[in-house]
Coordinates of C-alpha atoms in Angstrom, one line a residue:
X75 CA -82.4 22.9 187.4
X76 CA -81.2 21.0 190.0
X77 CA -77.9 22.1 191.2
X78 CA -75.5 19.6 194.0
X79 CA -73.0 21.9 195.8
X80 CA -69.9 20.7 197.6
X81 CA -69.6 23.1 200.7
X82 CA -65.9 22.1 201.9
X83 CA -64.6 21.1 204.5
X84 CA -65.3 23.2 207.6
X85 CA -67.0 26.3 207.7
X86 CA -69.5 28.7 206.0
X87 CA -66.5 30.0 204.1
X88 CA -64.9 27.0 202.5
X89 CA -67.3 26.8 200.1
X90 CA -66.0 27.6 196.1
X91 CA -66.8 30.8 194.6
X92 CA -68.8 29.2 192.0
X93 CA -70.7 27.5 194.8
X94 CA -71.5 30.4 196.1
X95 CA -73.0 32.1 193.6
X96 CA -74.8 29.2 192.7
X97 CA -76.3 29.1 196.3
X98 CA -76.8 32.9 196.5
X99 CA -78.9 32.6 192.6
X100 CA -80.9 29.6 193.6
X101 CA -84.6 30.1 194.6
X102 CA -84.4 27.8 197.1
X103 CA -82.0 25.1 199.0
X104 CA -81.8 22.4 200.6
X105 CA -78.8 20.4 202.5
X106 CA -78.2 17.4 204.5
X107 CA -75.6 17.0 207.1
X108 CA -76.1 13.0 208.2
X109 CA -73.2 11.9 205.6
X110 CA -70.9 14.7 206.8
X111 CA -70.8 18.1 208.7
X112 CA -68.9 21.4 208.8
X113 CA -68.3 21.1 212.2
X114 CA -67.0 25.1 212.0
X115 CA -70.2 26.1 211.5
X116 CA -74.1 26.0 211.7
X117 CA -77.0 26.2 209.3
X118 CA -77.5 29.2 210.8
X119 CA -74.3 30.6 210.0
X120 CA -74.8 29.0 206.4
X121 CA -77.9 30.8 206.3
X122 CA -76.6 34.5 207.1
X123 CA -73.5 34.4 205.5
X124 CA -75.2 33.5 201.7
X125 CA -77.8 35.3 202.7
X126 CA -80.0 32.3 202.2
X127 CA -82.9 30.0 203.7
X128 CA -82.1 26.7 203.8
X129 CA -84.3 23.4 204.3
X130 CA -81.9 20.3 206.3
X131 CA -83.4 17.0 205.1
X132 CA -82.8 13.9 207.1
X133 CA -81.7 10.7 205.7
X134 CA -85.5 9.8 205.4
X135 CA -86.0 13.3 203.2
X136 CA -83.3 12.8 200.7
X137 CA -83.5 8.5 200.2
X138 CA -87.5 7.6 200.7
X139 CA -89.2 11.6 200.4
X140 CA -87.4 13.5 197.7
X141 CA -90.5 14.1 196.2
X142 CA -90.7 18.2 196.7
X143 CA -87.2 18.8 196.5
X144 CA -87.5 17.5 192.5
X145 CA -90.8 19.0 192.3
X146 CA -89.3 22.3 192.8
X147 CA -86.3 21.6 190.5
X148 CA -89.0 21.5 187.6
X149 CA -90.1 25.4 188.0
X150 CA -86.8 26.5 190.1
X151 CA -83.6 26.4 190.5
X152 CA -82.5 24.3 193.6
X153 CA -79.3 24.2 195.4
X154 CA -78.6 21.2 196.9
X155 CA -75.6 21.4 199.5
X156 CA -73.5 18.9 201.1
X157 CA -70.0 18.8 203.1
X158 CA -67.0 18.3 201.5
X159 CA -67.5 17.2 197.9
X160 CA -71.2 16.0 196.3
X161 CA -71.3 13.2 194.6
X162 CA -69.2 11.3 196.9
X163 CA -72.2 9.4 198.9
X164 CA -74.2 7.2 196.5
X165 CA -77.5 9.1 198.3
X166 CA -76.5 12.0 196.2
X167 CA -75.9 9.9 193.0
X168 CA -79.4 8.2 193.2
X169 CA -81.2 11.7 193.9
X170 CA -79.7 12.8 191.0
X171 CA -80.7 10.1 188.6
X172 CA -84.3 10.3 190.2
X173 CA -83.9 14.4 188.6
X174 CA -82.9 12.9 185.5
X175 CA -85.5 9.9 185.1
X176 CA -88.2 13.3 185.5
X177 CA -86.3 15.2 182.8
X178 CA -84.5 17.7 185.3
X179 CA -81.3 19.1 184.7
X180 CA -78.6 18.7 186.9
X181 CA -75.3 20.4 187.8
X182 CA -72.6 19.8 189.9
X183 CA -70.1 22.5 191.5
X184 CA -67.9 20.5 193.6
X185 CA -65.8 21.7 196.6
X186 CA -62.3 20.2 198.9
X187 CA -62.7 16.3 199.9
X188 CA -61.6 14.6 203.0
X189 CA -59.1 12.4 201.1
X190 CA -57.6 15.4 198.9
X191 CA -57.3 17.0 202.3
X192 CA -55.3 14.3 203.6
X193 CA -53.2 13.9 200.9
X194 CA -52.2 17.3 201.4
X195 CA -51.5 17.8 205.0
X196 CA -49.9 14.8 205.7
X197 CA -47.7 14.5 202.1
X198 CA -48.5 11.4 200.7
X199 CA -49.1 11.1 197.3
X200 CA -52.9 10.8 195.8
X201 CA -52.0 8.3 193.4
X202 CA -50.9 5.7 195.9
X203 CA -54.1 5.3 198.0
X204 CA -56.3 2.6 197.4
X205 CA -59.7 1.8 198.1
X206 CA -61.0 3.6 201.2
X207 CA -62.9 2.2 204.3
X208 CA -64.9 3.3 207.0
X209 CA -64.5 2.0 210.2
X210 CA -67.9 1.4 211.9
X211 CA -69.1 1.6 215.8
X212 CA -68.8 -1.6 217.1
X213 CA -72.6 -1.2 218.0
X214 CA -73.4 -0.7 214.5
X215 CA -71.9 -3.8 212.7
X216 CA -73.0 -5.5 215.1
X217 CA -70.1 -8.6 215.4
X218 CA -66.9 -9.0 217.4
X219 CA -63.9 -7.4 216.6
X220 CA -63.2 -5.5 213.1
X221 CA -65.5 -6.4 210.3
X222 CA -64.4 -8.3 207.2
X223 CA -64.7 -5.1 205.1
X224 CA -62.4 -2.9 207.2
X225 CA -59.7 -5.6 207.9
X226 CA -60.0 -7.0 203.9
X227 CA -59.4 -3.3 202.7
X228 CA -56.3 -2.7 205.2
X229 CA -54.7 -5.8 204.5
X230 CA -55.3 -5.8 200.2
X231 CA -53.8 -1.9 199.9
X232 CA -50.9 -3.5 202.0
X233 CA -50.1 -5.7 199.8
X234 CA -49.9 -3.8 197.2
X235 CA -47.8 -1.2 198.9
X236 CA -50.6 1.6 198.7
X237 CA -52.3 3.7 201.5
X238 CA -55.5 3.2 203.3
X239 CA -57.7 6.0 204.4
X240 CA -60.2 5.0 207.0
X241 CA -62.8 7.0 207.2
X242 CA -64.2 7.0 211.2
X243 CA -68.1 6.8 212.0
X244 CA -70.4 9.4 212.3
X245 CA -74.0 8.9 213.4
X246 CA -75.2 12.7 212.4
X247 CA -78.8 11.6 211.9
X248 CA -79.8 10.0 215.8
X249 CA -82.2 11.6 217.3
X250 CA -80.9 11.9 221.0
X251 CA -77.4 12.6 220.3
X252 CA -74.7 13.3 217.7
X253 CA -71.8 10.6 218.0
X254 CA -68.3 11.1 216.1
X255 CA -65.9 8.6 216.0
X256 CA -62.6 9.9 217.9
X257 CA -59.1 8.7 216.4
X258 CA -57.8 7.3 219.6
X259 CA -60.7 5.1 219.6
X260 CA -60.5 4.4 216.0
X261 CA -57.2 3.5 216.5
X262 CA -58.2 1.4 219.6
X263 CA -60.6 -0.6 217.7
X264 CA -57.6 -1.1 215.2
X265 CA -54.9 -1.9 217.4
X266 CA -56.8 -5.3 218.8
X267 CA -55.6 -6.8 215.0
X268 CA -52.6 -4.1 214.2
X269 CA -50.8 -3.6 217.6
X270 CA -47.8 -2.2 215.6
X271 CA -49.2 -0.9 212.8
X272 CA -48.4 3.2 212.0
X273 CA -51.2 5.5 211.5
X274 CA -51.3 9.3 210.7
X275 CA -54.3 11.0 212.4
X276 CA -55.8 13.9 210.5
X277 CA -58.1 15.9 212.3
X278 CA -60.4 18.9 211.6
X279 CA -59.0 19.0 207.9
X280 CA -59.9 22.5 206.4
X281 CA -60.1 24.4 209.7
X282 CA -57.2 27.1 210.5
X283 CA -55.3 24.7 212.7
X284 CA -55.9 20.8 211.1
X285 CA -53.7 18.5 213.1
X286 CA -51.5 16.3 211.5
X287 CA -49.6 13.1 214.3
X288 CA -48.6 10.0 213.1
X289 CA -47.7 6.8 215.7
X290 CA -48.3 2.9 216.2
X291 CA -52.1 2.6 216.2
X292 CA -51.0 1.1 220.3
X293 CA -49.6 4.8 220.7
X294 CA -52.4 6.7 219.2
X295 CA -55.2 5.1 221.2
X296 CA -53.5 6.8 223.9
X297 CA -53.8 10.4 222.8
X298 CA -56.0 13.2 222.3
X299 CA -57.1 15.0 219.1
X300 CA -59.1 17.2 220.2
X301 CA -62.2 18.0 218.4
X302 CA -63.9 16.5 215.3
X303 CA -63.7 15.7 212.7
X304 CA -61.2 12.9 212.4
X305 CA -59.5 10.3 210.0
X306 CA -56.9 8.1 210.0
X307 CA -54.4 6.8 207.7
X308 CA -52.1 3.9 206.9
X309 CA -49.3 4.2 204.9
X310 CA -48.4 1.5 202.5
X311 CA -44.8 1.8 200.5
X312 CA -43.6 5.4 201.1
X313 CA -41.5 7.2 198.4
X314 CA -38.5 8.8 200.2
X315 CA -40.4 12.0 199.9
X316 CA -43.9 10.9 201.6
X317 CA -41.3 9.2 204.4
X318 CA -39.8 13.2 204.7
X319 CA -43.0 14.7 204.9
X320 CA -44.6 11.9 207.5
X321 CA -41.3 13.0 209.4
X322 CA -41.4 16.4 209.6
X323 CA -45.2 17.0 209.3
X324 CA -46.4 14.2 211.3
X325 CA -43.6 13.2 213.5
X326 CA -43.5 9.6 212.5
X327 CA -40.5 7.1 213.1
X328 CA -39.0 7.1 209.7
X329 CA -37.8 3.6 210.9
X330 CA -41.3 2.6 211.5
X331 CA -42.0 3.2 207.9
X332 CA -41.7 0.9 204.6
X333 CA -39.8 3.2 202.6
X334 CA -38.5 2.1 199.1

């Protein structure tokens, strides 16, 4: 058995209790941390507080060398652990089709997502976002100004009055550093094509103190959020009672907002 568990959102303890005691039964686990991270904790935390040894597989482990992870999954159980939610990278979807196409069964136990998370702190309604986007380095895409597929998604779930999460980079799996994309630089890089546009920053979702600040994306390139991680958001049409809760939870204009 092969079994993908969703840790949650920040620390060793966001995890579901099913999770756990999927993790704590398993004979062994592995985990990668280049798609996401609980930046709450470490893997030595993890470790100690399941009571658990657990193998951290680069991007090269899990995509090219998944070899002995599925090996084991035909004797043993394995845990395989991500942040937030599994399932929501297609790295996890294609490592569990490899288990299937070698007859392994597969579970999945899932745990708190980035986007529910945002949904909830900041009030605006689940239904009404549309597609997502992640808003790359500028190093990494390599051309000037926003890329097509950041600018395309922003301007499309305008029209159709719904909200946009934008997801902001993280380069987990370098070498010399760790590198997390800040919202006031997010909202920088954004601001060069949507001066005026309002944003809702939503940092360190799932910790004990998330912070919640809406503003022009011009106004939040000048602030601080403090530590990772961090998204942003752009509200399409707001219902009068997203426009309430942007107000009082997030300090936005309400006269800045489409409201219908």
């Amino acid at each position: 058995m092969l079994t993908f568990i969703g840790l949650g959102l920040y620390d060793e303890r966001s995890i579901t209790v099913e999770g756990q005691e999927a993790l704590r039964n398993a004979d062994r686990a592995y985990a990668e941390f280049y798609t996401s991270k609980l930046i709450g904790t470490s893997v030595d935390d993890l470790e100690d507080y399941h009571d658990v040894t657990i193998e951290v597989r680069d991007r090269a482990g899990v995509e090219q060398h998944p070899d002995d992870v599925l090996d084991a999954a035909e004797t043993e159980d394995v845990a395989f652990l991500t942040a937030g939610d599994t399932m929501i990278s297609t790295t996890h979807v294609d490592l569990r089709l490899r288990a299937h196409e070698r007859g392994i069964d597969t579970r999945v136990i899932h745990g708190v997502t980035a986007q529910t998370a945002t949904s909830s702190l900041t009030g605006l309604q689940n239904y009404r976002f549309g597609t997502a986007t992640t808003l790359p380095f500028p190093y990494a895409h390599g051309a000037d100004g926003l890329p097509a597929s950041v600018t395309n998604t922003i301007d499309e779930n305008r029209a159709d009055g719904l909200h946009t999460v934008v997801y902001l980079d993280i380069k987990a799996d370098r070498e010399d550093r760790e590198e997390y994309m800040t919202a006031d630089v997010g909202a920088e890089l954004l601001a060069a094509e949507y001066p005026d546009l309002v944003g809702v920053v939503v940092a360190r979702a799932g910790s004990p103190e998330p912070l919640v600040e809406a503003g022009t994306m011009t106004d939040l390139a000048d602030r601080e959020f403090g530590d990772p991680l961090h998204l942003l958001v752009i509200p399409g049409e707001c219902h009068l009672l997203e426009a309430d809760a942007l107000v009082e939870l997030a300090g936005a204009d309400r006269d800045a907002l489409d409201v219908v």
